[in-house]
mmCIF file of C-alpha atoms and ligand atoms in Angstrom:
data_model
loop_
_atom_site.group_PDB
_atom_site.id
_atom_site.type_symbol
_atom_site.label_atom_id
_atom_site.label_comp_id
_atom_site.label_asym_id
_atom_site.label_seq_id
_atom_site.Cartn_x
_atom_site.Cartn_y
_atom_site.Cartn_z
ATOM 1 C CA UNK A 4 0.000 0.000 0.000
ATOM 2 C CA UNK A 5 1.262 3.340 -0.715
ATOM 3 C CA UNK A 6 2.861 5.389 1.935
ATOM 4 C CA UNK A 7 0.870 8.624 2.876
ATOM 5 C CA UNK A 8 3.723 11.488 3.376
ATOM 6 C CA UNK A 9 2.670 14.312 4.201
ATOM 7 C CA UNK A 10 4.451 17.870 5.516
ATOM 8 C CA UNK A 11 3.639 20.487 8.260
ATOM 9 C CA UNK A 12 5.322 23.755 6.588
ATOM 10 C CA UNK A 13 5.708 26.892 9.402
ATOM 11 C CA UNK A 14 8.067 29.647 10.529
ATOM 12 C CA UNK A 15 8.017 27.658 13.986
ATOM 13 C CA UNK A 16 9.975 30.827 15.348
ATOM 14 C CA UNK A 17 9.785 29.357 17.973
ATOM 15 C CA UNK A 18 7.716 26.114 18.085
ATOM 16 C CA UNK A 19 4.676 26.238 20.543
ATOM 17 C CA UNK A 20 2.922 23.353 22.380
ATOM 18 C CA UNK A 21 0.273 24.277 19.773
ATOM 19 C CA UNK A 22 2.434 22.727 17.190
ATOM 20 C CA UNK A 23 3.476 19.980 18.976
ATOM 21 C CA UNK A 24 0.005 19.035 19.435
ATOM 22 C CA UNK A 25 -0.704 19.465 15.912
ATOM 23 C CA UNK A 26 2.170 17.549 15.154
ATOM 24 C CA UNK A 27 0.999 14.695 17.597
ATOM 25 C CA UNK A 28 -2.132 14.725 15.436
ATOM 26 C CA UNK A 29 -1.153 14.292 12.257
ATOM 27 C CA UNK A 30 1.427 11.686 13.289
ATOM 28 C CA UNK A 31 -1.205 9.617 14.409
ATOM 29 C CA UNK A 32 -3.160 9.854 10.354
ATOM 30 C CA UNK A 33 0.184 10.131 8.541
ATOM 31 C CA UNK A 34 2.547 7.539 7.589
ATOM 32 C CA UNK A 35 5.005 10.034 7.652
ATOM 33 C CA UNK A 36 4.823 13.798 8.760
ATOM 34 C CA UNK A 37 7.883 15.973 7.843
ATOM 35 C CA UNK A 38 8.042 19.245 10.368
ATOM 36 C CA UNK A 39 9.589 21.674 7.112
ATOM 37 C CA UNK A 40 11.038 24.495 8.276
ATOM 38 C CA UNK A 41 10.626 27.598 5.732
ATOM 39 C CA UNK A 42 14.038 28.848 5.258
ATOM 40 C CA UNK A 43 12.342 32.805 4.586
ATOM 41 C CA UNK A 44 15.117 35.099 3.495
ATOM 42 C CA UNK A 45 12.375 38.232 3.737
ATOM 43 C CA UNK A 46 11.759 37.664 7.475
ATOM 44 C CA UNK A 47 14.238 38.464 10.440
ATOM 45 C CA UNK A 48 13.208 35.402 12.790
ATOM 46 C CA UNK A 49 14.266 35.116 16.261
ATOM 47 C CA UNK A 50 15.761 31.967 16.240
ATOM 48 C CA UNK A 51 17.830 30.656 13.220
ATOM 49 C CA UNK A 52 16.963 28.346 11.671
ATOM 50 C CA UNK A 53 19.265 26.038 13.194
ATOM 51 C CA UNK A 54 17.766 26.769 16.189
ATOM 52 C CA UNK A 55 14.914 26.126 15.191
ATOM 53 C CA UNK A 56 15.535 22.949 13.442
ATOM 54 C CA UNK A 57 17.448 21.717 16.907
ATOM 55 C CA UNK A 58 14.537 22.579 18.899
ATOM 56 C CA UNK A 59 11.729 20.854 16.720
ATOM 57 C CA UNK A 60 14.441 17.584 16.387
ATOM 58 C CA UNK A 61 14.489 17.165 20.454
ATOM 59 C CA UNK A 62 10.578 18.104 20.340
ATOM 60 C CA UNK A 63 9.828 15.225 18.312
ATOM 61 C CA UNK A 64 12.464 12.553 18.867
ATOM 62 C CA UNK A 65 9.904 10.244 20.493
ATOM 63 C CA UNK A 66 7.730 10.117 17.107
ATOM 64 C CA UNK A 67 9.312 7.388 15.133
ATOM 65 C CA UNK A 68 6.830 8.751 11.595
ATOM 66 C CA UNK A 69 8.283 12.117 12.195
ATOM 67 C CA UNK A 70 11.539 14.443 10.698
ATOM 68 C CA UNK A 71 12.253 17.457 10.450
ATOM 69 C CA UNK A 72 13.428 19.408 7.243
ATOM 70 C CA UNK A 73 13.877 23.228 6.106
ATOM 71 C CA UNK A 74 12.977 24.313 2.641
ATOM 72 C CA UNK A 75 12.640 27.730 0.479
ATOM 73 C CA UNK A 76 10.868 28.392 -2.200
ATOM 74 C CA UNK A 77 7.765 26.831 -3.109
ATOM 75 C CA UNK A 78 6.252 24.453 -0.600
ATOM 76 C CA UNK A 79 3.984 23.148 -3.637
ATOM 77 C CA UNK A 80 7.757 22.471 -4.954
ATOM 78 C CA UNK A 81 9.120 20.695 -1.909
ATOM 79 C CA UNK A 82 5.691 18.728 -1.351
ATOM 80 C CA UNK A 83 6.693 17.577 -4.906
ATOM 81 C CA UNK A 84 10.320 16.473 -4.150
ATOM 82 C CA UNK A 85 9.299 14.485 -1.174
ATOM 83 C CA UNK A 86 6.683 12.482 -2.685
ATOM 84 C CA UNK A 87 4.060 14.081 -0.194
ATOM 85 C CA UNK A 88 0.667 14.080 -0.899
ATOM 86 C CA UNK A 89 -1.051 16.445 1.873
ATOM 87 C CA UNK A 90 0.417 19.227 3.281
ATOM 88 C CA UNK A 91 -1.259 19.836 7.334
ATOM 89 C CA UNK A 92 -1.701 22.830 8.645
ATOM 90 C CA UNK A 93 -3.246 24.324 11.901
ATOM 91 C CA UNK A 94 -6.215 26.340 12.023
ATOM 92 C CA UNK A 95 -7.295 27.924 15.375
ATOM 93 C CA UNK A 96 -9.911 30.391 15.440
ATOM 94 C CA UNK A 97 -12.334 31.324 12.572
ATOM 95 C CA UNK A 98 -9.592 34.320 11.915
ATOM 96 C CA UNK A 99 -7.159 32.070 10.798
ATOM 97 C CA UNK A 100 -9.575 30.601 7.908
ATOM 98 C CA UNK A 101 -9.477 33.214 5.420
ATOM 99 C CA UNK A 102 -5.417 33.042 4.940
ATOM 100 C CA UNK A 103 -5.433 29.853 5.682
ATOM 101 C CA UNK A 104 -7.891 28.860 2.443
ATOM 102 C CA UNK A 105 -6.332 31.159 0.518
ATOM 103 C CA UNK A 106 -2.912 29.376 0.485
ATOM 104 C CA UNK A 107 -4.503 25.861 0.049
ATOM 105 C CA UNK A 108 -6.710 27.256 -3.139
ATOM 106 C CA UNK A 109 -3.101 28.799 -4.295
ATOM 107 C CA UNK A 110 -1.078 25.613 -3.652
ATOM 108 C CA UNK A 111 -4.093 23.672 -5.082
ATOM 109 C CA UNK A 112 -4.023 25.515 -8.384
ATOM 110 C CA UNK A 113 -0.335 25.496 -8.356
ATOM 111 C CA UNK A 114 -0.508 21.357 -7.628
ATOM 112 C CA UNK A 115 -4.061 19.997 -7.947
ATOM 113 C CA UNK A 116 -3.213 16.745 -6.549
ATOM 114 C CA UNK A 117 -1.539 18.081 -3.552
ATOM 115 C CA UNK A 118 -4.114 18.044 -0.435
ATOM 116 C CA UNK A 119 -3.970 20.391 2.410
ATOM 117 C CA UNK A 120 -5.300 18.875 5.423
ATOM 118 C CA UNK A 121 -6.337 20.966 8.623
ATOM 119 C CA UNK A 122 -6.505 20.305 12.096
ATOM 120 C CA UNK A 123 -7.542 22.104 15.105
ATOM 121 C CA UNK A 124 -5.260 21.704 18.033
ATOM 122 C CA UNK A 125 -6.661 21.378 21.641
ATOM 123 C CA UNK A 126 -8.712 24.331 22.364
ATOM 124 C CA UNK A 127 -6.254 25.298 25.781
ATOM 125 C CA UNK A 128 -3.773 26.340 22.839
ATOM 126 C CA UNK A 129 -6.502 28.101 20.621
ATOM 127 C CA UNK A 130 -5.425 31.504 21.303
ATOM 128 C CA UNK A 131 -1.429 30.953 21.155
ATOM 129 C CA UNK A 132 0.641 32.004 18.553
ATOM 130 C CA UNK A 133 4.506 32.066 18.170
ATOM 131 C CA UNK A 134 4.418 35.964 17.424
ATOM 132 C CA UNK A 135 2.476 36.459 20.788
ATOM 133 C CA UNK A 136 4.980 34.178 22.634
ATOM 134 C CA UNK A 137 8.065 36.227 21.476
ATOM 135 C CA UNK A 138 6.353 39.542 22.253
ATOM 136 C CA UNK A 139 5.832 37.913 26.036
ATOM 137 C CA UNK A 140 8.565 36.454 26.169
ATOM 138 C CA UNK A 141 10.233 39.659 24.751
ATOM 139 C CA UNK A 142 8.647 41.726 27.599
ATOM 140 C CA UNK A 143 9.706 39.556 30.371
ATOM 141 C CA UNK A 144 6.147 37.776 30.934
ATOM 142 C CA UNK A 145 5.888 34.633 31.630
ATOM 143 C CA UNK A 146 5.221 31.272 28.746
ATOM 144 C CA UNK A 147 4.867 28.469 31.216
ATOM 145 C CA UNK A 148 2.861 25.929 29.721
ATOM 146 C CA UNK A 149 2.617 27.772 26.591
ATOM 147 C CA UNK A 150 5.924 26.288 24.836
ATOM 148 C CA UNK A 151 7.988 23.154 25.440
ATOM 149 C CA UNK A 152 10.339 23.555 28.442
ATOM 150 C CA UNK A 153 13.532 23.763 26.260
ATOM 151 C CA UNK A 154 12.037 26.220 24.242
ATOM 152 C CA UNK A 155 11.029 28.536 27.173
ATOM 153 C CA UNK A 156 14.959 28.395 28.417
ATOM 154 C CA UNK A 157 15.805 29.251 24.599
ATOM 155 C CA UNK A 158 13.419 32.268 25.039
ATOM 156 C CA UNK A 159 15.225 33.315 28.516
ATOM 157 C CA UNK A 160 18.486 32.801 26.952
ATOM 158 C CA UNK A 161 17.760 35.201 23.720
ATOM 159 C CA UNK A 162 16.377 38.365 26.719
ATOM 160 C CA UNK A 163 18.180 36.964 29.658
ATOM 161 C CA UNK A 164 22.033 37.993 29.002
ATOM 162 C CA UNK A 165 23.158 36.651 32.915
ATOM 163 C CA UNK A 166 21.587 33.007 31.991
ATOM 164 C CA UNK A 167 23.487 33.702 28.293
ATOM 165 C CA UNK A 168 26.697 33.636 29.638
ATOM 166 C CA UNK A 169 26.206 31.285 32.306
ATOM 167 C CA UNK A 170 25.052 28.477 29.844
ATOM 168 C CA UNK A 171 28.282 29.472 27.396
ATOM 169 C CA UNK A 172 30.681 29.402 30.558
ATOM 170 C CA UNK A 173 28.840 25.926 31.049
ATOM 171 C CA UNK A 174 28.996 24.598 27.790
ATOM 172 C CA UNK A 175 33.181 25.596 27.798
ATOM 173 C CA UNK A 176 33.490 23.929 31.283
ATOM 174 C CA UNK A 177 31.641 20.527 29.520
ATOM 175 C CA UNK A 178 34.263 20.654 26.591
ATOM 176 C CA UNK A 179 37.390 20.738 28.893
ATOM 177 C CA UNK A 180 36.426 17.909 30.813
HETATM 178 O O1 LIG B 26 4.029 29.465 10.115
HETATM 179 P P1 LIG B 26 3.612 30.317 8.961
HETATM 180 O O2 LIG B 26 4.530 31.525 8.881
HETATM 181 O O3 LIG B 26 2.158 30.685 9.007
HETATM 182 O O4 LIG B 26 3.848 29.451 7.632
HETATM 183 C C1 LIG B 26 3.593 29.987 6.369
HETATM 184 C C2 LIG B 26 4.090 29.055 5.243
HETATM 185 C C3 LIG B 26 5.543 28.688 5.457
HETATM 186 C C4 LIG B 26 3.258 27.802 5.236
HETATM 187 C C5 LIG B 26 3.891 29.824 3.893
HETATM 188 O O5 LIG B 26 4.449 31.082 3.998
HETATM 189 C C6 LIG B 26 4.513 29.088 2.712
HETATM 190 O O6 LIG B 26 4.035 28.055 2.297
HETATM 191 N N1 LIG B 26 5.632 29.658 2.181
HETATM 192 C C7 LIG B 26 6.379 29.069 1.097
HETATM 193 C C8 LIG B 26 6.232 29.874 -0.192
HETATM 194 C C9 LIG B 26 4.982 29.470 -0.931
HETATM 195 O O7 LIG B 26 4.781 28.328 -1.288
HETATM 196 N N2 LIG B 26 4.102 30.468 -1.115
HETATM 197 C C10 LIG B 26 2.824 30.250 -1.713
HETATM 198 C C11 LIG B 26 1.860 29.626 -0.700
HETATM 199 S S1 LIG B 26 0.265 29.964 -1.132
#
Protein backbone atom coordinates (compact mmCIF):
# COMPACT_ATOMS: atom_id res chain seq x y z
CA UNK A 1 0.00 0.00 0.00
CA UNK A 2 1.26 3.34 -0.72
CA UNK A 3 2.86 5.39 1.93
CA UNK A 4 0.87 8.62 2.88
CA UNK A 5 3.72 11.49 3.38
CA UNK A 6 2.67 14.31 4.20
CA UNK A 7 4.45 17.87 5.52
CA UNK A 8 3.64 20.49 8.26
CA UNK A 9 5.32 23.75 6.59
CA UNK A 10 5.71 26.89 9.40
CA UNK A 11 8.07 29.65 10.53
CA UNK A 12 8.02 27.66 13.99
CA UNK A 13 9.98 30.83 15.35
CA UNK A 14 9.78 29.36 17.97
CA UNK A 15 7.72 26.11 18.08
CA UNK A 16 4.68 26.24 20.54
CA UNK A 17 2.92 23.35 22.38
CA UNK A 18 0.27 24.28 19.77
CA UNK A 19 2.43 22.73 17.19
CA UNK A 20 3.48 19.98 18.98
CA UNK A 21 0.01 19.04 19.44
CA UNK A 22 -0.70 19.47 15.91
CA UNK A 23 2.17 17.55 15.15
CA UNK A 24 1.00 14.69 17.60
CA UNK A 25 -2.13 14.73 15.44
CA UNK A 26 -1.15 14.29 12.26
CA UNK A 27 1.43 11.69 13.29
CA UNK A 28 -1.21 9.62 14.41
CA UNK A 29 -3.16 9.85 10.35
CA UNK A 30 0.18 10.13 8.54
CA UNK A 31 2.55 7.54 7.59
CA UNK A 32 5.01 10.03 7.65
CA UNK A 33 4.82 13.80 8.76
CA UNK A 34 7.88 15.97 7.84
CA UNK A 35 8.04 19.25 10.37
CA UNK A 36 9.59 21.67 7.11
CA UNK A 37 11.04 24.49 8.28
CA UNK A 38 10.63 27.60 5.73
CA UNK A 39 14.04 28.85 5.26
CA UNK A 40 12.34 32.80 4.59
CA UNK A 41 15.12 35.10 3.49
CA UNK A 42 12.37 38.23 3.74
CA UNK A 43 11.76 37.66 7.47
CA UNK A 44 14.24 38.46 10.44
CA UNK A 45 13.21 35.40 12.79
CA UNK A 46 14.27 35.12 16.26
CA UNK A 47 15.76 31.97 16.24
CA UNK A 48 17.83 30.66 13.22
CA UNK A 49 16.96 28.35 11.67
CA UNK A 50 19.27 26.04 13.19
CA UNK A 51 17.77 26.77 16.19
CA UNK A 52 14.91 26.13 15.19
CA UNK A 53 15.53 22.95 13.44
CA UNK A 54 17.45 21.72 16.91
CA UNK A 55 14.54 22.58 18.90
CA UNK A 56 11.73 20.85 16.72
CA UNK A 57 14.44 17.58 16.39
CA UNK A 58 14.49 17.16 20.45
CA UNK A 59 10.58 18.10 20.34
CA UNK A 60 9.83 15.23 18.31
CA UNK A 61 12.46 12.55 18.87
CA UNK A 62 9.90 10.24 20.49
CA UNK A 63 7.73 10.12 17.11
CA UNK A 64 9.31 7.39 15.13
CA UNK A 65 6.83 8.75 11.60
CA UNK A 66 8.28 12.12 12.20
CA UNK A 67 11.54 14.44 10.70
CA UNK A 68 12.25 17.46 10.45
CA UNK A 69 13.43 19.41 7.24
CA UNK A 70 13.88 23.23 6.11
CA UNK A 71 12.98 24.31 2.64
CA UNK A 72 12.64 27.73 0.48
CA UNK A 73 10.87 28.39 -2.20
CA UNK A 74 7.77 26.83 -3.11
CA UNK A 75 6.25 24.45 -0.60
CA UNK A 76 3.98 23.15 -3.64
CA UNK A 77 7.76 22.47 -4.95
CA UNK A 78 9.12 20.69 -1.91
CA UNK A 79 5.69 18.73 -1.35
CA UNK A 80 6.69 17.58 -4.91
CA UNK A 81 10.32 16.47 -4.15
CA UNK A 82 9.30 14.49 -1.17
CA UNK A 83 6.68 12.48 -2.68
CA UNK A 84 4.06 14.08 -0.19
CA UNK A 85 0.67 14.08 -0.90
CA UNK A 86 -1.05 16.44 1.87
CA UNK A 87 0.42 19.23 3.28
CA UNK A 88 -1.26 19.84 7.33
CA UNK A 89 -1.70 22.83 8.64
CA UNK A 90 -3.25 24.32 11.90
CA UNK A 91 -6.22 26.34 12.02
CA UNK A 92 -7.29 27.92 15.38
CA UNK A 93 -9.91 30.39 15.44
CA UNK A 94 -12.33 31.32 12.57
CA UNK A 95 -9.59 34.32 11.91
CA UNK A 96 -7.16 32.07 10.80
CA UNK A 97 -9.57 30.60 7.91
CA UNK A 98 -9.48 33.21 5.42
CA UNK A 99 -5.42 33.04 4.94
CA UNK A 100 -5.43 29.85 5.68
CA UNK A 101 -7.89 28.86 2.44
CA UNK A 102 -6.33 31.16 0.52
CA UNK A 103 -2.91 29.38 0.49
CA UNK A 104 -4.50 25.86 0.05
CA UNK A 105 -6.71 27.26 -3.14
CA UNK A 106 -3.10 28.80 -4.29
CA UNK A 107 -1.08 25.61 -3.65
CA UNK A 108 -4.09 23.67 -5.08
CA UNK A 109 -4.02 25.51 -8.38
CA UNK A 110 -0.34 25.50 -8.36
CA UNK A 111 -0.51 21.36 -7.63
CA UNK A 112 -4.06 20.00 -7.95
CA UNK A 113 -3.21 16.75 -6.55
CA UNK A 114 -1.54 18.08 -3.55
CA UNK A 115 -4.11 18.04 -0.44
CA UNK A 116 -3.97 20.39 2.41
CA UNK A 117 -5.30 18.88 5.42
CA UNK A 118 -6.34 20.97 8.62
CA UNK A 119 -6.50 20.30 12.10
CA UNK A 120 -7.54 22.10 15.11
CA UNK A 121 -5.26 21.70 18.03
CA UNK A 122 -6.66 21.38 21.64
CA UNK A 123 -8.71 24.33 22.36
CA UNK A 124 -6.25 25.30 25.78
CA UNK A 125 -3.77 26.34 22.84
CA UNK A 126 -6.50 28.10 20.62
CA UNK A 127 -5.43 31.50 21.30
CA UNK A 128 -1.43 30.95 21.16
CA UNK A 129 0.64 32.00 18.55
CA UNK A 130 4.51 32.07 18.17
CA UNK A 131 4.42 35.96 17.42
CA UNK A 132 2.48 36.46 20.79
CA UNK A 133 4.98 34.18 22.63
CA UNK A 134 8.06 36.23 21.48
CA UNK A 135 6.35 39.54 22.25
CA UNK A 136 5.83 37.91 26.04
CA UNK A 137 8.57 36.45 26.17
CA UNK A 138 10.23 39.66 24.75
CA UNK A 139 8.65 41.73 27.60
CA UNK A 140 9.71 39.56 30.37
CA UNK A 141 6.15 37.78 30.93
CA UNK A 142 5.89 34.63 31.63
CA UNK A 143 5.22 31.27 28.75
CA UNK A 144 4.87 28.47 31.22
CA UNK A 145 2.86 25.93 29.72
CA UNK A 146 2.62 27.77 26.59
CA UNK A 147 5.92 26.29 24.84
CA UNK A 148 7.99 23.15 25.44
CA UNK A 149 10.34 23.56 28.44
CA UNK A 150 13.53 23.76 26.26
CA UNK A 151 12.04 26.22 24.24
CA UNK A 152 11.03 28.54 27.17
CA UNK A 153 14.96 28.40 28.42
CA UNK A 154 15.81 29.25 24.60
CA UNK A 155 13.42 32.27 25.04
CA UNK A 156 15.22 33.31 28.52
CA UNK A 157 18.49 32.80 26.95
CA UNK A 158 17.76 35.20 23.72
CA UNK A 159 16.38 38.36 26.72
CA UNK A 160 18.18 36.96 29.66
CA UNK A 161 22.03 37.99 29.00
CA UNK A 162 23.16 36.65 32.91
CA UNK A 163 21.59 33.01 31.99
CA UNK A 164 23.49 33.70 28.29
CA UNK A 165 26.70 33.64 29.64
CA UNK A 166 26.21 31.29 32.31
CA UNK A 167 25.05 28.48 29.84
CA UNK A 168 28.28 29.47 27.40
CA UNK A 169 30.68 29.40 30.56
CA UNK A 170 28.84 25.93 31.05
CA UNK A 171 29.00 24.60 27.79
CA UNK A 172 33.18 25.60 27.80
CA UNK A 173 33.49 23.93 31.28
CA UNK A 174 31.64 20.53 29.52
CA UNK A 175 34.26 20.65 26.59
CA UNK A 176 37.39 20.74 28.89
CA UNK A 177 36.43 17.91 30.81
O1 LIG B 1 4.03 29.46 10.11
P1 LIG B 1 3.61 30.32 8.96
O2 LIG B 1 4.53 31.52 8.88
O3 LIG B 1 2.16 30.69 9.01
O4 LIG B 1 3.85 29.45 7.63
C1 LIG B 1 3.59 29.99 6.37
C2 LIG B 1 4.09 29.06 5.24
C3 LIG B 1 5.54 28.69 5.46
C4 LIG B 1 3.26 27.80 5.24
C5 LIG B 1 3.89 29.82 3.89
O5 LIG B 1 4.45 31.08 4.00
C6 LIG B 1 4.51 29.09 2.71
O6 LIG B 1 4.04 28.05 2.30
N1 LIG B 1 5.63 29.66 2.18
C7 LIG B 1 6.38 29.07 1.10
C8 LIG B 1 6.23 29.87 -0.19
C9 LIG B 1 4.98 29.47 -0.93
O7 LIG B 1 4.78 28.33 -1.29
N2 LIG B 1 4.10 30.47 -1.12
C10 LIG B 1 2.82 30.25 -1.71
C11 LIG B 1 1.86 29.63 -0.70
S1 LIG B 1 0.26 29.96 -1.13
Amino acid sequence: MKKVIAIYPGSFDPPTNGHLDLIDRGSKIFDELVVAILRNAEKVPLFSVAERRNMLETLTADFNNVRVDTFDGLTVDYANKLNASAVLRGIRALSDYEYELQMALMNRKLQPDLETVFMMPAEQYSYLSSRLVREVARLGGCVKGLVPEIVEQRLKEKWDPAIKLQHARKSKAGKRT
